[in-house]
Amino acid sequence: MECEVFGHNDAKCPKKQKVQAEKKAAIWLLKKEEEANLKEGEKVIEEKQTEVAIVEEKNEEL
């Protein structure tokens, strides 16, 4: 896919690279916050819950 600027593609577009750099920075900050919480002893464990829906098929023959 090409960028709006002539000759750019997704891999070489400077706009895309800035967005990727910002995302990496946000992830790094999140990791730093998690480390800070662990150092303070405020370890919070979030339980992952999965929801399972069971659908029964009913075959009605007329």
mmCIF file with all atom_site columns, C-alpha atoms in Angstrom:
data_model
loop_
_atom_site.group_PDB
_atom_site.id
_atom_site.type_symbol
_atom_site.label_atom_id
_atom_site.label_alt_id
_atom_site.label_comp_id
_atom_site.label_asym_id
_atom_site.label_entity_id
_atom_site.label_seq_id
_atom_site.pdbx_PDB_ins_code
_atom_site.Cartn_x
_atom_site.Cartn_y
_atom_site.Cartn_z
_atom_site.occupancy
_atom_site.B_iso_or_equiv
_atom_site.pdbx_formal_charge
_atom_site.auth_seq_id
_atom_site.auth_comp_id
_atom_site.auth_asym_id
_atom_site.auth_atom_id
_atom_site.pdbx_PDB_model_num
ATOM 1  C CA . MET A 1 1  ? 0.000   0.000   0.000  1.00 0.00 ? 1  MET A CA 1
ATOM 2  C CA . GLU A 1 2  ? 1.330   3.414   -0.909 1.00 0.00 ? 2  GLU A CA 1
ATOM 3  C CA . CYS A 1 3  ? 1.392   6.522   1.226  1.00 0.00 ? 3  CYS A CA 1
ATOM 4  C CA . GLU A 1 4  ? -0.238  9.803   0.194  1.00 0.00 ? 4  GLU A CA 1
ATOM 5  C CA . VAL A 1 5  ? 3.230   11.169  -0.602 1.00 0.00 ? 5  VAL A CA 1
ATOM 6  C CA . PHE A 1 6  ? 4.400   10.152  -4.072 1.00 0.00 ? 6  PHE A CA 1
ATOM 7  C CA . GLY A 1 7  ? 6.907   7.313   -4.003 1.00 0.00 ? 7  GLY A CA 1
ATOM 8  C CA . HIS A 1 8  ? 6.451   6.277   -0.389 1.00 0.00 ? 8  HIS A CA 1
ATOM 9  C CA . ASN A 1 9  ? 5.285   2.865   0.670  1.00 0.00 ? 9  ASN A CA 1
ATOM 10 C CA . ASP A 1 10 ? 4.415   1.654   4.179  1.00 0.00 ? 10 ASP A CA 1
ATOM 11 C CA . ALA A 1 11 ? 7.957   0.498   4.914  1.00 0.00 ? 11 ALA A CA 1
ATOM 12 C CA . LYS A 1 12 ? 9.617   3.792   3.935  1.00 0.00 ? 12 LYS A CA 1
ATOM 13 C CA . CYS A 1 13 ? 6.982   6.346   4.936  1.00 0.00 ? 13 CYS A CA 1
ATOM 14 C CA . PRO A 1 14 ? 8.382   8.770   7.560  1.00 0.00 ? 14 PRO A CA 1
ATOM 15 C CA . LYS A 1 15 ? 4.904   9.289   9.023  1.00 0.00 ? 15 LYS A CA 1
ATOM 16 C CA . LYS A 1 16 ? 4.532   5.561   9.715  1.00 0.00 ? 16 LYS A CA 1
ATOM 17 C CA . GLN A 1 17 ? 7.967   5.404   11.361 1.00 0.00 ? 17 GLN A CA 1
ATOM 18 C CA . LYS A 1 18 ? 7.035   8.190   13.796 1.00 0.00 ? 18 LYS A CA 1
ATOM 19 C CA . VAL A 1 19 ? 3.874   6.349   14.802 1.00 0.00 ? 19 VAL A CA 1
ATOM 20 C CA . GLN A 1 20 ? 5.800   3.127   15.366 1.00 0.00 ? 20 GLN A CA 1
ATOM 21 C CA . ALA A 1 21 ? 8.368   4.970   17.503 1.00 0.00 ? 21 ALA A CA 1
ATOM 22 C CA . GLU A 1 22 ? 5.590   6.457   19.637 1.00 0.00 ? 22 GLU A CA 1
ATOM 23 C CA . LYS A 1 23 ? 4.004   3.028   20.161 1.00 0.00 ? 23 LYS A CA 1
ATOM 24 C CA . LYS A 1 24 ? 7.315   1.553   21.282 1.00 0.00 ? 24 LYS A CA 1
ATOM 25 C CA . ALA A 1 25 ? 7.812   4.447   23.705 1.00 0.00 ? 25 ALA A CA 1
ATOM 26 C CA . ALA A 1 26 ? 4.359   3.866   25.194 1.00 0.00 ? 26 ALA A CA 1
ATOM 27 C CA . ILE A 1 27 ? 5.099   0.177   25.691 1.00 0.00 ? 27 ILE A CA 1
ATOM 28 C CA . TRP A 1 28 ? 8.405   1.037   27.371 1.00 0.00 ? 28 TRP A CA 1
ATOM 29 C CA . LEU A 1 29 ? 6.686   3.459   29.751 1.00 0.00 ? 29 LEU A CA 1
ATOM 30 C CA . LEU A 1 30 ? 4.097   0.828   30.607 1.00 0.00 ? 30 LEU A CA 1
ATOM 31 C CA . LYS A 1 31 ? 6.838   -1.653  31.467 1.00 0.00 ? 31 LYS A CA 1
ATOM 32 C CA . LYS A 1 32 ? 8.568   0.938   33.650 1.00 0.00 ? 32 LYS A CA 1
ATOM 33 C CA . GLU A 1 33 ? 5.313   1.578   35.551 1.00 0.00 ? 33 GLU A CA 1
ATOM 34 C CA . GLU A 1 34 ? 4.868   -2.164  36.127 1.00 0.00 ? 34 GLU A CA 1
ATOM 35 C CA . GLU A 1 35 ? 8.418   -2.414  37.486 1.00 0.00 ? 35 GLU A CA 1
ATOM 36 C CA . ALA A 1 36 ? 7.779   0.539   39.801 1.00 0.00 ? 36 ALA A CA 1
ATOM 37 C CA . ASN A 1 37 ? 4.667   -1.154  41.187 1.00 0.00 ? 37 ASN A CA 1
ATOM 38 C CA . LEU A 1 38 ? 6.605   -4.353  41.811 1.00 0.00 ? 38 LEU A CA 1
ATOM 39 C CA . LYS A 1 39 ? 9.361   -2.464  43.628 1.00 0.00 ? 39 LYS A CA 1
ATOM 40 C CA . GLU A 1 40 ? 6.824   -0.782  45.906 1.00 0.00 ? 40 GLU A CA 1
ATOM 41 C CA . GLY A 1 41 ? 5.276   -4.119  46.789 1.00 0.00 ? 41 GLY A CA 1
ATOM 42 C CA . GLU A 1 42 ? 1.942   -3.310  45.205 1.00 0.00 ? 42 GLU A CA 1
ATOM 43 C CA . LYS A 1 43 ? 1.836   -6.422  43.119 1.00 0.00 ? 43 LYS A CA 1
ATOM 44 C CA . VAL A 1 44 ? -1.504  -6.619  41.396 1.00 0.00 ? 44 VAL A CA 1
ATOM 45 C CA . ILE A 1 45 ? -2.439  -9.845  39.704 1.00 0.00 ? 45 ILE A CA 1
ATOM 46 C CA . GLU A 1 46 ? -5.183  -9.607  37.153 1.00 0.00 ? 46 GLU A CA 1
ATOM 47 C CA . GLU A 1 47 ? -6.927  -12.856 36.537 1.00 0.00 ? 47 GLU A CA 1
ATOM 48 C CA . LYS A 1 48 ? -7.664  -13.591 32.947 1.00 0.00 ? 48 LYS A CA 1
ATOM 49 C CA . GLN A 1 49 ? -11.120 -14.956 32.531 1.00 0.00 ? 49 GLN A CA 1
ATOM 50 C CA . THR A 1 50 ? -12.268 -16.644 29.414 1.00 0.00 ? 50 THR A CA 1
ATOM 51 C CA . GLU A 1 51 ? -15.880 -16.948 28.524 1.00 0.00 ? 51 GLU A CA 1
ATOM 52 C CA . VAL A 1 52 ? -17.027 -20.083 26.813 1.00 0.00 ? 52 VAL A CA 1
ATOM 53 C CA . ALA A 1 53 ? -20.390 -20.282 25.135 1.00 0.00 ? 53 ALA A CA 1
ATOM 54 C CA . ILE A 1 54 ? -21.789 -23.706 24.396 1.00 0.00 ? 54 ILE A CA 1
ATOM 55 C CA . VAL A 1 55 ? -24.262 -23.827 21.583 1.00 0.00 ? 55 VAL A CA 1
ATOM 56 C CA . GLU A 1 56 ? -26.348 -26.928 21.150 1.00 0.00 ? 56 GLU A CA 1
ATOM 57 C CA . GLU A 1 57 ? -27.639 -27.815 17.749 1.00 0.00 ? 57 GLU A CA 1
ATOM 58 C CA . LYS A 1 58 ? -31.139 -29.188 17.640 1.00 0.00 ? 58 LYS A CA 1
ATOM 59 C CA . ASN A 1 59 ? -32.077 -31.210 14.612 1.00 0.00 ? 59 ASN A CA 1
ATOM 60 C CA . GLU A 1 60 ? -35.801 -31.191 14.160 1.00 0.00 ? 60 GLU A CA 1
ATOM 61 C CA . GLU A 1 61 ? -37.118 -33.517 11.508 1.00 0.00 ? 61 GLU A CA 1
ATOM 62 C CA . LEU A 1 62 ? -40.561 -32.886 10.118 1.00 0.00 ? 62 LEU A CA 1
#
